[in-house]
């Protein structure tokens, strides 16, 4: 499993999970989530959690903005997909974001990296529900390579954010799914906090693109 990976669930398995977890009180939004063709998102396993695929369902602000947790059997998974690409998700972004999104897309193309989004904008694009508020950040994922100029890329992000109408948060992600917040690499710290689907650890910044992740 990779961070922010999306999982589509078999409807019968979803009904069984809700019945077992007593989630009927969450209302029709959750009950019909899978029938609507909407995914869940991978999450880190909880300490002592049993066998299965740990998944989360973040509710929109109008439904309490809670994050529900599920542990699904592997045969409940119909398909997986990465989070939405920036260009597609940008179609449902607030119009005041459009100029910034265009500049971010151009920066990604310039550096030959793939740009995706997670968080509020991604869930709005995936479901059509109103996840965005006036205080929402843009949560950005940039898929970097071993030859990516991380200094130039993060400098470009900082320059774009300086004129942006929203905060640009997010991560630079390696092919193996290991990620680091772009601000940490833009800073001068010798070590950065790297994240995987299993956990987090400190890593020397020069080794972020190396094969070994956690010591």
mmCIF file of C-alpha atoms in Angstrom:
data_model
loop_
_atom_site.group_PDB
_atom_site.id
_atom_site.type_symbol
_atom_site.label_atom_id
_atom_site.label_comp_id
_atom_site.label_asym_id
_atom_site.label_seq_id
_atom_site.Cartn_x
_atom_site.Cartn_y
_atom_site.Cartn_z
ATOM 1 C CA UNK A 1 0.000 0.000 0.000
ATOM 2 C CA UNK A 2 1.188 3.519 -0.818
ATOM 3 C CA UNK A 3 0.269 6.706 1.021
ATOM 4 C CA UNK A 4 -2.937 8.320 -0.233
ATOM 5 C CA UNK A 5 -3.804 5.255 -2.340
ATOM 6 C CA UNK A 6 -7.545 4.910 -3.006
ATOM 7 C CA UNK A 7 -9.503 1.652 -2.627
ATOM 8 C CA UNK A 8 -12.799 0.684 -4.238
ATOM 9 C CA UNK A 9 -14.831 -1.784 -2.174
ATOM 10 C CA UNK A 10 -17.307 -4.534 -3.116
ATOM 11 C CA UNK A 11 -20.813 -3.375 -2.141
ATOM 12 C CA UNK A 12 -21.613 -6.610 -0.295
ATOM 13 C CA UNK A 13 -18.415 -6.296 1.750
ATOM 14 C CA UNK A 14 -19.235 -2.680 2.563
ATOM 15 C CA UNK A 15 -22.654 -3.625 3.889
ATOM 16 C CA UNK A 16 -21.101 -6.307 6.072
ATOM 17 C CA UNK A 17 -18.486 -3.881 7.429
ATOM 18 C CA UNK A 18 -21.128 -1.307 8.340
ATOM 19 C CA UNK A 19 -23.283 -3.903 10.056
ATOM 20 C CA UNK A 20 -20.325 -5.223 12.041
ATOM 21 C CA UNK A 21 -19.182 -1.738 13.058
ATOM 22 C CA UNK A 22 -22.563 -0.288 13.905
ATOM 23 C CA UNK A 23 -22.100 2.486 11.353
ATOM 24 C CA UNK A 24 -25.771 2.659 10.430
ATOM 25 C CA UNK A 25 -25.972 5.698 12.711
ATOM 26 C CA UNK A 26 -23.650 7.555 10.341
ATOM 27 C CA UNK A 27 -26.591 8.011 8.012
ATOM 28 C CA UNK A 28 -27.276 7.486 4.324
ATOM 29 C CA UNK A 29 -24.109 9.261 3.174
ATOM 30 C CA UNK A 30 -21.914 6.488 4.575
ATOM 31 C CA UNK A 31 -24.419 3.734 3.860
ATOM 32 C CA UNK A 32 -24.479 4.567 0.140
ATOM 33 C CA UNK A 33 -20.813 5.566 -0.154
ATOM 34 C CA UNK A 34 -19.669 2.495 -2.061
ATOM 35 C CA UNK A 35 -22.860 2.281 -4.124
ATOM 36 C CA UNK A 36 -22.087 5.804 -5.322
ATOM 37 C CA UNK A 37 -18.781 4.539 -6.727
ATOM 38 C CA UNK A 38 -16.690 6.457 -4.211
ATOM 39 C CA UNK A 39 -13.414 5.079 -2.783
ATOM 40 C CA UNK A 40 -11.889 4.850 0.654
ATOM 41 C CA UNK A 41 -8.286 5.796 1.345
ATOM 42 C CA UNK A 42 -5.449 3.759 2.797
ATOM 43 C CA UNK A 43 -4.298 4.602 6.307
ATOM 44 C CA UNK A 44 -1.630 3.439 8.730
ATOM 45 C CA UNK A 45 -2.548 0.335 10.737
ATOM 46 C CA UNK A 46 -3.386 0.936 14.385
ATOM 47 C CA UNK A 47 -1.320 -0.762 17.112
ATOM 48 C CA UNK A 48 -2.608 -4.275 17.678
ATOM 49 C CA UNK A 49 -4.957 -4.111 14.713
ATOM 50 C CA UNK A 50 -5.766 -7.465 13.155
ATOM 51 C CA UNK A 51 -5.321 -8.772 9.635
ATOM 52 C CA UNK A 52 -6.864 -6.830 6.782
ATOM 53 C CA UNK A 53 -6.534 -3.625 4.783
ATOM 54 C CA UNK A 54 -6.689 -0.506 6.987
ATOM 55 C CA UNK A 55 -8.824 2.157 5.303
ATOM 56 C CA UNK A 56 -10.275 5.542 6.138
ATOM 57 C CA UNK A 57 -13.311 7.527 5.040
ATOM 58 C CA UNK A 58 -13.023 11.296 5.606
ATOM 59 C CA UNK A 59 -16.437 12.935 5.854
ATOM 60 C CA UNK A 60 -17.073 16.433 4.459
ATOM 61 C CA UNK A 61 -17.583 19.410 6.819
ATOM 62 C CA UNK A 62 -21.369 19.231 6.493
ATOM 63 C CA UNK A 63 -21.260 15.669 7.853
ATOM 64 C CA UNK A 64 -19.036 16.508 10.796
ATOM 65 C CA UNK A 65 -15.623 16.257 9.115
ATOM 66 C CA UNK A 66 -14.959 13.004 10.984
ATOM 67 C CA UNK A 67 -12.601 10.351 9.673
ATOM 68 C CA UNK A 68 -14.068 6.878 9.944
ATOM 69 C CA UNK A 69 -11.755 3.867 10.114
ATOM 70 C CA UNK A 70 -12.307 0.387 8.716
ATOM 71 C CA UNK A 71 -10.331 -2.831 8.474
ATOM 72 C CA UNK A 72 -11.467 -4.578 5.309
ATOM 73 C CA UNK A 73 -10.669 -8.142 4.210
ATOM 74 C CA UNK A 74 -8.432 -8.271 1.159
ATOM 75 C CA UNK A 75 -11.090 -9.950 -0.960
ATOM 76 C CA UNK A 76 -13.326 -6.893 -0.357
ATOM 77 C CA UNK A 77 -11.049 -4.756 -2.568
ATOM 78 C CA UNK A 78 -12.278 -4.372 -6.135
ATOM 79 C CA UNK A 79 -9.554 -2.025 -7.365
ATOM 80 C CA UNK A 80 -7.009 0.562 -6.290
ATOM 81 C CA UNK A 81 -5.992 3.837 -7.857
ATOM 82 C CA UNK A 82 -3.678 6.751 -7.080
ATOM 83 C CA UNK A 83 -5.185 10.077 -5.998
ATOM 84 C CA UNK A 84 -6.525 12.426 -8.716
ATOM 85 C CA UNK A 85 -4.102 14.264 -10.959
ATOM 86 C CA UNK A 86 -3.836 18.015 -10.501
ATOM 87 C CA UNK A 87 -5.235 18.872 -13.914
ATOM 88 C CA UNK A 88 -8.422 16.811 -13.443
ATOM 89 C CA UNK A 89 -9.040 17.912 -9.851
ATOM 90 C CA UNK A 90 -8.443 21.523 -10.822
ATOM 91 C CA UNK A 91 -11.702 21.515 -12.765
ATOM 92 C CA UNK A 92 -13.656 21.623 -9.502
ATOM 93 C CA UNK A 93 -11.345 24.037 -7.684
ATOM 94 C CA UNK A 94 -12.452 27.558 -6.715
ATOM 95 C CA UNK A 95 -11.892 29.965 -9.591
ATOM 96 C CA UNK A 96 -9.507 32.049 -7.474
ATOM 97 C CA UNK A 97 -7.218 28.993 -7.362
ATOM 98 C CA UNK A 98 -7.008 28.532 -11.115
ATOM 99 C CA UNK A 99 -3.979 30.729 -11.795
ATOM 100 C CA UNK A 100 -1.994 29.025 -9.041
ATOM 101 C CA UNK A 101 -2.957 25.567 -10.294
ATOM 102 C CA UNK A 102 -1.817 26.492 -13.812
ATOM 103 C CA UNK A 103 1.541 27.639 -12.440
ATOM 104 C CA UNK A 104 1.927 24.436 -10.427
ATOM 105 C CA UNK A 105 1.110 22.335 -13.492
ATOM 106 C CA UNK A 106 3.729 24.244 -15.483
ATOM 107 C CA UNK A 107 6.298 23.715 -12.703
ATOM 108 C CA UNK A 108 5.606 19.973 -12.670
ATOM 109 C CA UNK A 109 5.997 19.778 -16.446
ATOM 110 C CA UNK A 110 9.222 21.790 -16.279
ATOM 111 C CA UNK A 111 10.726 19.290 -13.835
ATOM 112 C CA UNK A 112 9.215 16.208 -15.457
ATOM 113 C CA UNK A 113 7.278 15.167 -12.347
ATOM 114 C CA UNK A 114 3.701 13.992 -11.976
ATOM 115 C CA UNK A 115 1.384 16.242 -9.965
ATOM 116 C CA UNK A 116 -1.548 14.814 -7.994
ATOM 117 C CA UNK A 117 -3.710 16.082 -5.140
ATOM 118 C CA UNK A 118 -5.109 14.664 -1.927
ATOM 119 C CA UNK A 119 -7.135 16.239 0.841
ATOM 120 C CA UNK A 120 -10.169 18.466 0.344
ATOM 121 C CA UNK A 121 -9.753 19.179 -3.367
ATOM 122 C CA UNK A 122 -9.234 15.496 -4.154
ATOM 123 C CA UNK A 123 -12.366 14.448 -2.265
ATOM 124 C CA UNK A 124 -14.413 17.124 -3.959
ATOM 125 C CA UNK A 125 -13.217 15.837 -7.327
ATOM 126 C CA UNK A 126 -13.885 12.206 -6.352
ATOM 127 C CA UNK A 127 -17.366 12.669 -4.850
ATOM 128 C CA UNK A 128 -18.749 16.041 -5.924
ATOM 129 C CA UNK A 129 -19.382 16.802 -2.233
ATOM 130 C CA UNK A 130 -18.428 20.165 -0.763
ATOM 131 C CA UNK A 131 -15.193 19.421 1.089
ATOM 132 C CA UNK A 132 -13.598 22.814 0.433
ATOM 133 C CA UNK A 133 -13.945 25.796 2.754
ATOM 134 C CA UNK A 134 -12.522 29.314 2.623
ATOM 135 C CA UNK A 135 -9.645 28.096 4.838
ATOM 136 C CA UNK A 136 -8.809 24.966 2.817
ATOM 137 C CA UNK A 137 -5.210 24.267 1.808
ATOM 138 C CA UNK A 138 -4.143 22.717 -1.463
ATOM 139 C CA UNK A 139 -2.627 19.315 -0.671
ATOM 140 C CA UNK A 140 -0.190 18.502 -3.463
ATOM 141 C CA UNK A 141 1.716 15.314 -4.328
ATOM 142 C CA UNK A 142 4.700 15.512 -6.666
ATOM 143 C CA UNK A 143 6.142 12.189 -7.842
ATOM 144 C CA UNK A 144 9.909 12.792 -7.960
ATOM 145 C CA UNK A 145 12.693 10.761 -9.582
ATOM 146 C CA UNK A 146 16.337 10.164 -8.759
ATOM 147 C CA UNK A 147 17.363 12.919 -11.187
ATOM 148 C CA UNK A 148 14.818 15.499 -9.987
ATOM 149 C CA UNK A 149 16.417 18.792 -8.911
ATOM 150 C CA UNK A 150 14.724 18.989 -5.526
ATOM 151 C CA UNK A 151 16.250 22.361 -4.658
ATOM 152 C CA UNK A 152 14.909 23.986 -7.825
ATOM 153 C CA UNK A 153 11.549 22.244 -7.458
ATOM 154 C CA UNK A 154 10.974 23.329 -3.863
ATOM 155 C CA UNK A 155 12.179 26.848 -4.644
ATOM 156 C CA UNK A 156 9.604 26.985 -7.427
ATOM 157 C CA UNK A 157 6.893 25.809 -5.039
ATOM 158 C CA UNK A 158 7.809 28.482 -2.511
ATOM 159 C CA UNK A 159 7.710 31.193 -5.192
ATOM 160 C CA UNK A 160 4.278 30.062 -6.394
ATOM 161 C CA UNK A 161 2.897 29.883 -2.861
ATOM 162 C CA UNK A 162 4.084 33.420 -2.096
ATOM 163 C CA UNK A 163 1.446 34.796 -4.510
ATOM 164 C CA UNK A 164 -1.157 32.063 -4.049
ATOM 165 C CA UNK A 165 -4.599 32.649 -2.488
ATOM 166 C CA UNK A 166 -4.223 29.466 -0.420
ATOM 167 C CA UNK A 167 -1.520 27.617 1.485
ATOM 168 C CA UNK A 168 0.218 24.960 -0.617
ATOM 169 C CA UNK A 169 0.888 21.938 1.533
ATOM 170 C CA UNK A 170 1.950 18.509 0.379
ATOM 171 C CA UNK A 171 4.681 16.013 -0.257
ATOM 172 C CA UNK A 172 7.384 14.933 -2.641
ATOM 173 C CA UNK A 173 6.994 11.200 -3.213
ATOM 174 C CA UNK A 174 9.502 8.622 -4.434
ATOM 175 C CA UNK A 175 8.631 5.668 -6.650
ATOM 176 C CA UNK A 176 8.509 3.361 -3.605
ATOM 177 C CA UNK A 177 5.926 5.588 -1.910
ATOM 178 C CA UNK A 178 8.268 7.215 0.598
ATOM 179 C CA UNK A 179 7.303 10.864 1.029
ATOM 180 C CA UNK A 180 8.586 14.043 2.656
ATOM 181 C CA UNK A 181 6.927 17.414 3.131
ATOM 182 C CA UNK A 182 8.241 19.798 0.492
ATOM 183 C CA UNK A 183 8.884 22.533 3.081
ATOM 184 C CA UNK A 184 11.343 20.320 4.932
ATOM 185 C CA UNK A 185 13.422 19.794 1.805
ATOM 186 C CA UNK A 186 13.217 23.513 1.048
ATOM 187 C CA UNK A 187 14.650 24.240 4.478
ATOM 188 C CA UNK A 188 18.183 23.729 5.692
ATOM 189 C CA UNK A 189 17.719 20.878 8.166
ATOM 190 C CA UNK A 190 20.142 17.963 7.770
ATOM 191 C CA UNK A 191 17.413 15.451 8.525
ATOM 192 C CA UNK A 192 13.857 15.297 7.260
ATOM 193 C CA UNK A 193 10.777 13.407 8.422
ATOM 194 C CA UNK A 194 9.958 10.728 5.865
ATOM 195 C CA UNK A 195 6.595 8.975 5.735
ATOM 196 C CA UNK A 196 5.500 5.614 4.388
ATOM 197 C CA UNK A 197 2.223 3.736 4.616
ATOM 198 C CA UNK A 198 3.633 1.935 7.667
ATOM 199 C CA UNK A 199 5.091 4.818 9.675
ATOM 200 C CA UNK A 200 7.479 7.752 9.918
ATOM 201 C CA UNK A 201 11.206 8.171 10.579
ATOM 202 C CA UNK A 202 14.011 10.693 10.357
ATOM 203 C CA UNK A 203 16.347 10.417 7.355
ATOM 204 C CA UNK A 204 19.339 12.424 6.176
ATOM 205 C CA UNK A 205 18.080 14.730 3.422
ATOM 206 C CA UNK A 206 20.840 13.562 1.049
ATOM 207 C CA UNK A 207 19.519 10.004 1.330
ATOM 208 C CA UNK A 208 15.897 10.797 0.511
ATOM 209 C CA UNK A 209 16.287 9.436 -3.005
ATOM 210 C CA UNK A 210 18.445 6.477 -1.912
ATOM 211 C CA UNK A 211 17.166 2.913 -1.814
ATOM 212 C CA UNK A 212 17.359 2.465 1.958
ATOM 213 C CA UNK A 213 14.620 4.419 3.730
ATOM 214 C CA UNK A 214 14.476 3.545 7.409
ATOM 215 C CA UNK A 215 17.525 2.700 9.510
#
